[in-house]
Coordinates of C-alpha atoms in Angstrom, one line a residue:
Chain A
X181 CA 51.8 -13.9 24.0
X182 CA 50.3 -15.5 27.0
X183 CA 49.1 -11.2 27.7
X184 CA 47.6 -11.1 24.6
X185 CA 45.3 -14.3 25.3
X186 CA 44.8 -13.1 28.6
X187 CA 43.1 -9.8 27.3
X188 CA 41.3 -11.7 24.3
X189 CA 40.3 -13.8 27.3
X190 CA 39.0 -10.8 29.3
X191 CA 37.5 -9.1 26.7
X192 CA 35.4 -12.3 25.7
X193 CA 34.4 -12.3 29.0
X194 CA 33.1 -9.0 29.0
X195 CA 31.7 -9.5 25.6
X196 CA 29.6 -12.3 27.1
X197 CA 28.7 -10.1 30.6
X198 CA 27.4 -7.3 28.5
X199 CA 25.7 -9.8 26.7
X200 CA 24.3 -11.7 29.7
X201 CA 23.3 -7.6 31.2
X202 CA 21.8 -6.6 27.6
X203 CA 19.3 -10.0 27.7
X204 CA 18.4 -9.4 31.1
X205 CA 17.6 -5.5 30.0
X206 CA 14.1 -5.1 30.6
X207 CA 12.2 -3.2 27.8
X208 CA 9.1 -3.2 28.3
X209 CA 7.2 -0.7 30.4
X210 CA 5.4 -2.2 33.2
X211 CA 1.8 -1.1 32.7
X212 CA -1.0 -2.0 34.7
X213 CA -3.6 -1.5 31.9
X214 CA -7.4 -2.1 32.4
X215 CA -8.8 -3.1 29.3
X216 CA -11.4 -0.6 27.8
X217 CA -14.5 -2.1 25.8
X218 CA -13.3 -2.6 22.4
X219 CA -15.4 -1.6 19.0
X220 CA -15.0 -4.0 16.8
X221 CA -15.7 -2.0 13.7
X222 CA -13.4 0.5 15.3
X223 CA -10.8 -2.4 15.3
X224 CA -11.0 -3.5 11.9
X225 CA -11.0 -0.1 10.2
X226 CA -7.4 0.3 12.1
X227 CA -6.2 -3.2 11.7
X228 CA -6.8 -2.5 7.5
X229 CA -5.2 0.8 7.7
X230 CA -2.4 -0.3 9.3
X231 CA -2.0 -3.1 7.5
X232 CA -2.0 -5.6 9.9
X233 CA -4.8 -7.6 8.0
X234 CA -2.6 -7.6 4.7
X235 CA 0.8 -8.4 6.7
X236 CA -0.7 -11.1 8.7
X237 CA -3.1 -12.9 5.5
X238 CA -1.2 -14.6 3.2
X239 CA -3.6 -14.1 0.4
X240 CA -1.7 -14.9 -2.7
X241 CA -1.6 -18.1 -1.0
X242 CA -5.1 -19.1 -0.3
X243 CA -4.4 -18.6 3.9
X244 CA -6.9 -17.8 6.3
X245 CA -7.4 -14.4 7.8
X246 CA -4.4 -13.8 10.3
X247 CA -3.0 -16.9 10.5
X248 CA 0.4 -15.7 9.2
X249 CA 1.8 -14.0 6.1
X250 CA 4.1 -14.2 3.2
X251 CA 7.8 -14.0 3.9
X252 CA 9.4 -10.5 3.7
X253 CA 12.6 -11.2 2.4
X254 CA 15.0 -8.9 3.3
X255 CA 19.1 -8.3 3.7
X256 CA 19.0 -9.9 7.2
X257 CA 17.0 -12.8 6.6
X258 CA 13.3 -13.8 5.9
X259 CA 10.3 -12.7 8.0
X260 CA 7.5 -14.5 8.4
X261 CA 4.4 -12.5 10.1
X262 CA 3.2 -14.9 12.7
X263 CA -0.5 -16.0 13.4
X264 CA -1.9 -13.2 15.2
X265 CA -5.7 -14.8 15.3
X266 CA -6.9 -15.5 19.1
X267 CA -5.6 -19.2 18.9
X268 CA -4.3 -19.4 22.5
X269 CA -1.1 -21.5 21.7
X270 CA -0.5 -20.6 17.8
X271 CA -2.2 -17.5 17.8
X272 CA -1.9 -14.6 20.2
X273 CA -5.0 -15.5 22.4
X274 CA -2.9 -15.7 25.6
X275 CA -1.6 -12.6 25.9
X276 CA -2.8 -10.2 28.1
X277 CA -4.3 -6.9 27.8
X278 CA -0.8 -5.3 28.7
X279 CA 1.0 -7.7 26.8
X280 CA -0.9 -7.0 23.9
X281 CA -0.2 -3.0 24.0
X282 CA 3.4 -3.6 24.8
X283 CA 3.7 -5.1 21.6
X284 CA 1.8 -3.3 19.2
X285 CA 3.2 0.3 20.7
X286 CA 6.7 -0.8 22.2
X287 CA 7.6 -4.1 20.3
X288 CA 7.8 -6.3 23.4
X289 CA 7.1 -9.7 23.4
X290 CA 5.2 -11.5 26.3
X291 CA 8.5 -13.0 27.5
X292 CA 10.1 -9.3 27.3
X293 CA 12.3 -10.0 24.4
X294 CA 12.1 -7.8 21.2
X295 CA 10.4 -7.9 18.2
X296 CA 12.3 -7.5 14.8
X297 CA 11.6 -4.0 13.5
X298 CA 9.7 -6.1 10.2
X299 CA 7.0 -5.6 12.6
X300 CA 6.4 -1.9 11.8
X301 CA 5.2 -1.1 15.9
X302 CA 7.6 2.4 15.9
X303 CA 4.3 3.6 14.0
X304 CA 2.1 2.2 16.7
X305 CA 3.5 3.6 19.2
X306 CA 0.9 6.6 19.3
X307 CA -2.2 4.3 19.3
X308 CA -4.2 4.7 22.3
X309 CA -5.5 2.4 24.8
X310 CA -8.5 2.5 23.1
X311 CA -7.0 1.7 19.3
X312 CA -5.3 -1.3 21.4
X313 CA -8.7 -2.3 22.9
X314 CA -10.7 -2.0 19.7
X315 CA -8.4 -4.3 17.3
X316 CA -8.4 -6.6 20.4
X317 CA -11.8 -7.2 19.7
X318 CA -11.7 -7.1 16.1
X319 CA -8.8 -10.0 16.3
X320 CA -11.5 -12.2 18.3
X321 CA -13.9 -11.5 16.0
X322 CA -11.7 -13.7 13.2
X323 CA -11.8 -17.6 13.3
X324 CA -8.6 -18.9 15.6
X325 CA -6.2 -20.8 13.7
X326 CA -4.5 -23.9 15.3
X327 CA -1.4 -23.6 13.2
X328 CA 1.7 -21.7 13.6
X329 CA 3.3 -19.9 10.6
X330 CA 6.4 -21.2 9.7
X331 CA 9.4 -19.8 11.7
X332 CA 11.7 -16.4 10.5
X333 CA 14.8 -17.5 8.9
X334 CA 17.5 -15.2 9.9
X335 CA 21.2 -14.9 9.4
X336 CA 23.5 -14.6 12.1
X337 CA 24.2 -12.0 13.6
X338 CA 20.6 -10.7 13.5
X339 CA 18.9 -13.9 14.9
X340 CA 20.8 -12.9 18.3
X341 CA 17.7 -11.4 19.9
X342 CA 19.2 -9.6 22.4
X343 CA 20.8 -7.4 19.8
X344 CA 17.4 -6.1 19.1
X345 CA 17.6 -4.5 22.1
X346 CA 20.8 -2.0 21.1
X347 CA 18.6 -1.8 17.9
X348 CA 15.9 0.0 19.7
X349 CA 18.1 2.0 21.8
X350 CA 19.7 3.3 18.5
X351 CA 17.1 3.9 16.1
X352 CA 13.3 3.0 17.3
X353 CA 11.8 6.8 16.8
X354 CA 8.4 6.2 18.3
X355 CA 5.7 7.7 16.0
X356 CA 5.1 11.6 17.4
X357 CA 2.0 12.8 16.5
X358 CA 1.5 16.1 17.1
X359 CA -1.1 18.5 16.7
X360 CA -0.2 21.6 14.8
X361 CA -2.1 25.0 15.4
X362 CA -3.9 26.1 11.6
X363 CA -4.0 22.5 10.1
X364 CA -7.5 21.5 8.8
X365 CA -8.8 18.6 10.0
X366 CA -7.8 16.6 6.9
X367 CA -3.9 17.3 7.5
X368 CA -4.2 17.0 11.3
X369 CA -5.8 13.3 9.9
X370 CA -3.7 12.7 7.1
X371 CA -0.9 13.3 9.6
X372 CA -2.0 10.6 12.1
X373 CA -2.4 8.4 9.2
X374 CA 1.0 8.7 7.2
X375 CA 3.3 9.0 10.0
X376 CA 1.1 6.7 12.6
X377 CA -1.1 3.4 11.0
X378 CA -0.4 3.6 7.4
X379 CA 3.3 3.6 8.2
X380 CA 4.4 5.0 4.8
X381 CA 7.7 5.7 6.2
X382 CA 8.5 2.1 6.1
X383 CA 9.0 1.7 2.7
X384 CA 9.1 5.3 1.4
X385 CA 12.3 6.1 4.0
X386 CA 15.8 5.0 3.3
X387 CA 17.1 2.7 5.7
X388 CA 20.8 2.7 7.1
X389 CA 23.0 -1.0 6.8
X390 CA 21.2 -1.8 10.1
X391 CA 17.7 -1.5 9.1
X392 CA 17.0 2.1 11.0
X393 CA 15.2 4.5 9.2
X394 CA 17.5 7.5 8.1
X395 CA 16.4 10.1 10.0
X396 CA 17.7 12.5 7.1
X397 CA 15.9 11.0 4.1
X398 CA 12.2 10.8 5.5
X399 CA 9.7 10.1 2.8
X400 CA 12.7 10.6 0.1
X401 CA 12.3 7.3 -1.5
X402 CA 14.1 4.0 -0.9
X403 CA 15.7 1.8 -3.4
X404 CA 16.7 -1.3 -0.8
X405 CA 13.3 -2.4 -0.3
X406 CA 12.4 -6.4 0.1
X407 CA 12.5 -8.3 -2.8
X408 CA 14.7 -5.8 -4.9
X409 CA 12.1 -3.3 -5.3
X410 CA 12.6 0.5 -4.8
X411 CA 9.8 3.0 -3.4
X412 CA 9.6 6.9 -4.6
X413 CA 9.9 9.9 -2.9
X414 CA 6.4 11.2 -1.4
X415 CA 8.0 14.7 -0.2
X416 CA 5.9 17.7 -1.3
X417 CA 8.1 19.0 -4.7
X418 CA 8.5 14.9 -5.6
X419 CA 4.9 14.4 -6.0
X420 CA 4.0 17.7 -7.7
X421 CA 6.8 17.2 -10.0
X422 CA 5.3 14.1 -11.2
X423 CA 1.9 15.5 -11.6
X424 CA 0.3 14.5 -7.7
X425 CA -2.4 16.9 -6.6
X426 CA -4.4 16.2 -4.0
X427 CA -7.4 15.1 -5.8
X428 CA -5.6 12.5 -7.9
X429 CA -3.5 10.9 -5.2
X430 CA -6.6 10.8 -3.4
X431 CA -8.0 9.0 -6.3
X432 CA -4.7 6.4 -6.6
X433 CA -5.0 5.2 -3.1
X434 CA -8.4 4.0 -4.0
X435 CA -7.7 2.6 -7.8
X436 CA -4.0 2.7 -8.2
X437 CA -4.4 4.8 -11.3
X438 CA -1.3 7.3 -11.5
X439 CA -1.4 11.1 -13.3
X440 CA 0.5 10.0 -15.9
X441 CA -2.2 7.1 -16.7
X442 CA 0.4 4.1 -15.3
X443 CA -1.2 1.9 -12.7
X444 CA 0.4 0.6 -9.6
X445 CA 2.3 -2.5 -9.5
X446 CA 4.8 -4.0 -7.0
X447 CA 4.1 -3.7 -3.1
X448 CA 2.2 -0.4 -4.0
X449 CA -0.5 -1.8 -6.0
X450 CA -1.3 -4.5 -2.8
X451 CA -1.1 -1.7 -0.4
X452 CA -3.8 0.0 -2.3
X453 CA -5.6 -3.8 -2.7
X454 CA -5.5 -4.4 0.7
X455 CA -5.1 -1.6 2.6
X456 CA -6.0 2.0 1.6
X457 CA -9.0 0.9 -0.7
X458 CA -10.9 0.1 2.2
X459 CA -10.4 3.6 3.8
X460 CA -13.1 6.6 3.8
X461 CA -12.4 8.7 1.4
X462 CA -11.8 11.4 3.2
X463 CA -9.1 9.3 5.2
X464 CA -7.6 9.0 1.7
X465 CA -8.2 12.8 1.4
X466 CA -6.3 13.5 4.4
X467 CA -3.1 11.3 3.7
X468 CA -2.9 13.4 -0.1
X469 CA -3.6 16.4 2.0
X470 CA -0.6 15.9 4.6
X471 CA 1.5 14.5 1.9
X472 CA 0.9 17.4 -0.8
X473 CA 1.4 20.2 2.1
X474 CA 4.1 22.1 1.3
X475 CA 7.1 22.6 4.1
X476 CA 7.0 26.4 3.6
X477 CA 3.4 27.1 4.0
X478 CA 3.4 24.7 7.3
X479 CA 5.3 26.5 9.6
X480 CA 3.6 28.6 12.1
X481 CA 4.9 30.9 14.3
X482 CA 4.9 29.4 17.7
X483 CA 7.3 31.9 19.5
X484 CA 10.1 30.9 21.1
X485 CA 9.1 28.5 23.4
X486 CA 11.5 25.8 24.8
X487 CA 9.2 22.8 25.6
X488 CA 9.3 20.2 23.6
X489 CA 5.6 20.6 22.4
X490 CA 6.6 24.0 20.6
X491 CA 9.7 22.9 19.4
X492 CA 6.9 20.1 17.4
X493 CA 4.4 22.6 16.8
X494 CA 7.5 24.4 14.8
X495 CA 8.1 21.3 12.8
X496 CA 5.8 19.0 12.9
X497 CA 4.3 20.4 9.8
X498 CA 7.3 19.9 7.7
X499 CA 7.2 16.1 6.6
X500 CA 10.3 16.8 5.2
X501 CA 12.7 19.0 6.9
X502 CA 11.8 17.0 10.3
X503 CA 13.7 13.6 11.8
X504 CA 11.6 10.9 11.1
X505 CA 9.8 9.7 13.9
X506 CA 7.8 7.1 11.1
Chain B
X216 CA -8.7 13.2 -37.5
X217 CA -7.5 15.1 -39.3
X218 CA -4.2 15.1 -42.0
X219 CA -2.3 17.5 -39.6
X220 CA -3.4 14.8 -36.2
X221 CA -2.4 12.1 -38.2
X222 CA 1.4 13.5 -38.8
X223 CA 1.4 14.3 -35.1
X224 CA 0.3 11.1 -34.2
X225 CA 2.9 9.2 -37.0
X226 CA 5.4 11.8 -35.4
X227 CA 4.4 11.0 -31.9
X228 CA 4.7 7.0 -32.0
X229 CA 7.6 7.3 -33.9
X230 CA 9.5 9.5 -30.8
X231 CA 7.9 6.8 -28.6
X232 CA 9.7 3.6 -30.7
X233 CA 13.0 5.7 -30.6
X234 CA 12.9 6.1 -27.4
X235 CA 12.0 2.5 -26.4
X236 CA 14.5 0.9 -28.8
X237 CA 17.0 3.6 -27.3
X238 CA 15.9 1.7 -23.7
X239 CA 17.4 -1.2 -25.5
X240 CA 14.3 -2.8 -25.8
X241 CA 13.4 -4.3 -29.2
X242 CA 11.4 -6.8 -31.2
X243 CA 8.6 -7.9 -29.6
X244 CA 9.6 -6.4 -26.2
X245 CA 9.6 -2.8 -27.7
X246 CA 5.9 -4.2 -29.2
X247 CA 4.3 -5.1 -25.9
X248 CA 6.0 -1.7 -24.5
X249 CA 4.4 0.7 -27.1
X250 CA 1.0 -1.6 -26.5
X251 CA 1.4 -0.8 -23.0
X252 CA 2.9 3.0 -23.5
X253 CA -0.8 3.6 -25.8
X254 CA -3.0 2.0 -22.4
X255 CA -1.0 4.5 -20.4
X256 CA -1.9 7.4 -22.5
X257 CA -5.3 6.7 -22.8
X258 CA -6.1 5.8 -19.1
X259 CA -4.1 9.2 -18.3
X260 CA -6.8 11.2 -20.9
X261 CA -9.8 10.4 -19.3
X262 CA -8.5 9.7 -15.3
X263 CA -9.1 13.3 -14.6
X264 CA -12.7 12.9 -15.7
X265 CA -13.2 9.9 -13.9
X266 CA -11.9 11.4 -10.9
X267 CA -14.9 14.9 -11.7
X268 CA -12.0 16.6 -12.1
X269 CA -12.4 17.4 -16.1
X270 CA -15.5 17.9 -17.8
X271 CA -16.9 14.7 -18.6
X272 CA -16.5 13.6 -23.0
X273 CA -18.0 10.6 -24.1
X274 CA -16.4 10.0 -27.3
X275 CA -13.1 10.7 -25.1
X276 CA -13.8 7.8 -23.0
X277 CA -15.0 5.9 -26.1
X278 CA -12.0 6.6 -27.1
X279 CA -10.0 5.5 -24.4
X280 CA -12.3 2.1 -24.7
X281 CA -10.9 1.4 -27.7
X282 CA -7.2 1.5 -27.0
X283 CA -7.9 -0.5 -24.3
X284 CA -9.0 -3.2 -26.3
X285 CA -6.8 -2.6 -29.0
X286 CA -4.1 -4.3 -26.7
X287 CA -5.8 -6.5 -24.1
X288 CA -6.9 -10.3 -24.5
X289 CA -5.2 -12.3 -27.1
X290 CA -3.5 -9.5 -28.7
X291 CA -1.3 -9.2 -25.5
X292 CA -0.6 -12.3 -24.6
X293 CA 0.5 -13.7 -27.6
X294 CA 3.3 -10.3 -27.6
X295 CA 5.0 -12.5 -24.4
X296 CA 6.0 -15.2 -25.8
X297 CA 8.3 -17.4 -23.8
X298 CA 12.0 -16.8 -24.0
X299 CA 14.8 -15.4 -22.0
X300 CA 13.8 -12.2 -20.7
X301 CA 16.0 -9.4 -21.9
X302 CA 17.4 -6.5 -19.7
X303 CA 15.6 -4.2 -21.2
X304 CA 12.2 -5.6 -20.1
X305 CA 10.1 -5.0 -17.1
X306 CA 8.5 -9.1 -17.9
X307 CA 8.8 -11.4 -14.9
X308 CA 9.7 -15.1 -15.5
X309 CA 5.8 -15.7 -13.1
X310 CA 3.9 -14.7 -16.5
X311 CA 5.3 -18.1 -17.6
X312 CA 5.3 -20.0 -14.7
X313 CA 1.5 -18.7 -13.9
X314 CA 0.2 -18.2 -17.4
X315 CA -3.5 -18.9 -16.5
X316 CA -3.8 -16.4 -14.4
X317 CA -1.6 -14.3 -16.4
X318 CA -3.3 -14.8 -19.5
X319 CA -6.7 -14.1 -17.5
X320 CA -6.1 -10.8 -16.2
X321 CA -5.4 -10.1 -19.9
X322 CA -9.0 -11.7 -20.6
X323 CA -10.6 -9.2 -18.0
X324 CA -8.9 -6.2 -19.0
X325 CA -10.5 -6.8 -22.3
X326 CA -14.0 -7.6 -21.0
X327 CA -13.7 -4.6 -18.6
X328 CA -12.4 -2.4 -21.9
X329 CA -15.8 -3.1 -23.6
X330 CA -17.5 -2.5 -20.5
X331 CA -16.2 0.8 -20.8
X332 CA -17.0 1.6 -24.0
X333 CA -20.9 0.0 -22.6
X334 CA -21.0 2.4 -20.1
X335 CA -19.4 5.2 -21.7
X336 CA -22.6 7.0 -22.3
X337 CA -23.6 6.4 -18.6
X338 CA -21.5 9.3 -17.1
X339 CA -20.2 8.7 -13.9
X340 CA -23.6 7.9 -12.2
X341 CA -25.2 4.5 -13.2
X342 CA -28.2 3.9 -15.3
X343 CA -30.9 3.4 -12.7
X344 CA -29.7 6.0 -9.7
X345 CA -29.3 8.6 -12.2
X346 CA -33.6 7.8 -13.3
X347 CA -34.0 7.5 -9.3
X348 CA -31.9 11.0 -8.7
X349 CA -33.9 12.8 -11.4
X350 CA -37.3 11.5 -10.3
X351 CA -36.5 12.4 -6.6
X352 CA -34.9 15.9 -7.8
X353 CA -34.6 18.3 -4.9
X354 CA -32.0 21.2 -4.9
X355 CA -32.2 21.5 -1.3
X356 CA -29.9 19.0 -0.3
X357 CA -29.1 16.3 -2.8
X358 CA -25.8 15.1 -2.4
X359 CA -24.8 14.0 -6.1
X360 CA -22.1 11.1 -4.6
X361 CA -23.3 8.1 -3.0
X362 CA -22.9 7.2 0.5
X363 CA -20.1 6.7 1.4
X364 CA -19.1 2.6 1.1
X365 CA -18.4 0.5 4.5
X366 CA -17.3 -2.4 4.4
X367 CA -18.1 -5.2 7.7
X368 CA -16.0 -5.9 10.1
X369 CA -15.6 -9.4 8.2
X370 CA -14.4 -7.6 5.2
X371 CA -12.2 -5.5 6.5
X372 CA -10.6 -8.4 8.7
X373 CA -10.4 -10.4 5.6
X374 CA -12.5 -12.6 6.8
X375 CA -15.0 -12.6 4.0
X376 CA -14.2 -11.4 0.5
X377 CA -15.8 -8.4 -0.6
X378 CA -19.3 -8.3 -1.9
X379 CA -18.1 -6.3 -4.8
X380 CA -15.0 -7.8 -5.9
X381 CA -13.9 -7.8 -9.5
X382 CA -16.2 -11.3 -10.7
X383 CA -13.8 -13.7 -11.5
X384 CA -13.7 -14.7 -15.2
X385 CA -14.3 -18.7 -15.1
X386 CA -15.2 -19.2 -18.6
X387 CA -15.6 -16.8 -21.5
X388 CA -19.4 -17.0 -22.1
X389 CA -20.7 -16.0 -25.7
X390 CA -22.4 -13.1 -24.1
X391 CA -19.4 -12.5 -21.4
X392 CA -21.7 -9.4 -19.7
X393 CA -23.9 -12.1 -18.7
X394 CA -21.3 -14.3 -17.6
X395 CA -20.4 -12.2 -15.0
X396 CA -24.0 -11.1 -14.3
X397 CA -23.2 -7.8 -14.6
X398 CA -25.2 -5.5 -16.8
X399 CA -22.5 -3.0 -17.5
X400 CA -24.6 -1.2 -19.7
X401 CA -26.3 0.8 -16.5
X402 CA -22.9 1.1 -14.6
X403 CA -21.4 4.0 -14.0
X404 CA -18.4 4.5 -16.0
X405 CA -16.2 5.7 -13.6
X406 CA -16.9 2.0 -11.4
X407 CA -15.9 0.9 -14.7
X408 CA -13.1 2.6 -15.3
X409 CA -11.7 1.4 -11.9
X410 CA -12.5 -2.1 -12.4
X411 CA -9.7 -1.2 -15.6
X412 CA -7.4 -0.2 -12.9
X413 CA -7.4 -2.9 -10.5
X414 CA -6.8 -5.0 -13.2
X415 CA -3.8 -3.9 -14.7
X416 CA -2.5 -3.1 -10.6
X417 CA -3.4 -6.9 -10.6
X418 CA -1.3 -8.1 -13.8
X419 CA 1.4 -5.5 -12.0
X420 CA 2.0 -6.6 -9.0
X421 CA 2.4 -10.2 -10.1
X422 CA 4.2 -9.6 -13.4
X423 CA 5.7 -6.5 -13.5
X424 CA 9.4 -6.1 -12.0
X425 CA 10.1 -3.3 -10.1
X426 CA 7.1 -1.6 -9.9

């Protein structure tokens, strides 16, 4: 007996070392970043399409511009997205250039711990230092708010932050945006868009018990989405079977008007409100185009090469057949 | 119509009750769902022409009009009455709990249905560009779509609202084009016809389960 409480002992001990060692895990790429002139305009057309406007603005409720959103209620507790105007003490107006990169592409906070994955940033990850530098200025360009949103309320074990850390190690799949030789212009777009900014993955991707994307189901459709909704498939031979062309869906991200003469409703219908609406329509061209493609006619022969860049080349045209980096 | 479009038609709503009451939906849920089953149709009929994808009909898109109006306003909101919502419905308890709002999207789906039918003979480029396109006609290089829209940095940081959002319906004027101070006899009727849409993605997002 007194053996067995000496290894529960031991183990606990080791439970709570690992634990101490996983905290102390430092995530965050040290980057010395300069920052580059920002375009505001620039800034704002990427904070819309990548929905950080919509996320952070609780409009139902009458809020001001960025000063925190409604609640994502999910299986692990409820999100609240925090005031991201440049308020130095309830908004983000402190951070620093770096700090501000490290969490829109990596998900690191300013003191180093993690953000919950609610914060879509896998699909930032490709956003270049000038994307970062541009919505930096479009952020300052929005009245500061002195008052924080109200704080996430999430069930144990997940409000361990440290956890977040194994999170990332198992399933963060940074977006990979690759080009791919014979795309036009419109898929190579519609590609940045879909698996980068617009983050359609994040609803329209199954996610496994922990909240990780299943590599396996990308774009297939998810019925465990916040608030009991459910999301379609977007693959290819999902759309066309429900009468998508390219035209038409181009159409639906600007009107929410289906093929079949339905409208949007649910989360859909406020992505399109507040979100893709306010796209060029050719960036709503380019996300039916890469959507619509079809696997088969995508691949292209890129020999046998081992690096990693033809391995993508190979696949990266296949939304469907590919892991899910979304 | 003919005798022959007529039995289709009889034949046609008659599948679409069976298979709503087979949904398990009945009285006046299977009511609001065939009202909202005849919008879907309709909207689907003249989409592809709104989106220059079909050659353009006017008495189609009167058409369409019509059905709209046949079910938006009063005639759908007094279809949801309150009660206990059954399984078979899509109805959430907010259409209760909010039923101004509720009962004004139904308003401005009507307004926005006889705007259509106002603007049906417009085509899908508005009354005055169209006389400025055909006085300045040259085959060069006319590009037949407008510029493309931008919206400021204010707008898109939703900062301001936008310039052109749906007007809000305050009041039902006698003359309710003027009380929006929109002439919508020289719109185009595809801006129309998307007004119709955000409107009912409106009324779905807030009162339609599931979605």
């Amino acid at each position: 007996m007194r053996g067995l409480i000496r290894a529960a002992l031991a183990s606990a001990g080791l439970g709570m070392v690992a634990i101490a060692v996983i905290a102390r895990w430092p995530i965050a790429e040290s980057r010395d970043l300069p920052a580059p002139d920002g375009d505001a305009y620039r800034g704002a057309y990427l904070a819309r399409s990548a929905g950080c406007v919509a996320c952070h603005t609780n409009t139902a409720a009458g809020g001001a511009a960025l000063a925190g959103g409604k609640a994502l209620t999910t299986p692990f507790g409820s999100f609240v997205p925090p005031n991201i105007t440049a308020d130095p003490v309830h908004g983000i107006g402190d951070m620093t250039f770096a700090e501000f990169a490290a969490a829109l592409r990596q998900g690191v906070r300013p003191d180093g711990k993690a953000y919950y994955p609610a914060f879509p940033y896998e699909f930032y990850a490709d956003f270049s230092d000038q994307d970062i530098a541009d919505l930096w200025a479009a952020i300052r360009t929005v009245p500061s708010i002195a008052e924080p949103a109200p704080a996430h309320d999430v069930r144990f074990p997940f409000n361990m932050r440290w956890g977040l850390k194994l999170w990332r190690a198992a399933y963060m799949k940074p977006a990979d945006i690759s080009p791919v030789l014979g795309k036009s212009d419109a898929w190579i777009r519609g590609q940045e868009l879909v698996r980068g900014a617009a983050h359609c993955a994040a609803c329209h991707t199954g996610r496994n018990i922990f909240g990780g994307l299943k590599d396996s189901e990308a774009l297939a459709g998810s019925d465990s989405l916040p608030e009991g909704e459910t999301a379609p498939s977007i693959r290819p031979e999902a759309l066309k079977t429900n009468g998508w062309t390219v035209a038409n869906l181009t159409y639906a991200l600007k009107t929410s008007v289906m093929p079949n003469g339905d409208v949007f409703g649910g989360s859909m219908a406020e992505v399109v409100q507040t979100g893709t609406a306010f796209l060029d329509e050719g960036d709503r061209e380019a996300i039916a185009t890469y959507l619509l493609d079809p696997p088969e006619a995508t691949r292209t022969a890129s020999g046998a090469g081992a690096s990693k860049n033809s391995a993508a080349v190979e696949l990266a045209g296949d939304p469907v057949a590919e892991t899910n980096e979304n | 119509m003919t005798r022959y479009n007529i039995f289709g038609a009889l034949v046609l709503s008659a599948i679409g009750a069976a298979a709503l009451a087979h949904n398990g939906a009945t009285g006046v849920v299977m009511e609001r769902m065939m009202g909202m089953s005849a919008m879907r149709d309709a909207m689907r009929d003249i989409a592809p022409m709104m989106q220059g994808q079909a050659d353009y009909d006017e008495m189609a898109v009167q058409a369409a009009a019509a059905v709209l109006q046949q079910h938006a306003g009063k005639t759908m909101t007094q279809l949801f009455p309150e009660e206990a919502i059954p399984a078979a419905s899509y109805a959430r308890p907010e259409i209760w709990s909010n039923w101004e709002r509720f009962s004004a999207l139904a308003d401005e789906l009507n307004l926005y249905a006889e705007a259509l039918a106002m603007a049906a003979p417009n085509g899908l480029v508005p009354q005055t560009a169209m006389t400025g396109a055909m006085n300045s006609m040259d085959h060069g290089n006319m590009p037949m779509q407008s510029a493309p829209k931008r919206f400021s940095v204010a707008e898109l940081m939703g900062v301001e609202p936008l310039k052109d959002a749906a007007p809000a319906i305050a009041s039902p004027a006698a003359d309710e084009t003027q009380a929006v101070g929109i002439d919508f006899k020289m719109m185009a009727a595809d801006d129309v016809f998307e007004k119709v849409g955000q409107t009912c993605a409106s009324c779905h997002s807030a009162f339609r389960k599931g979605k």
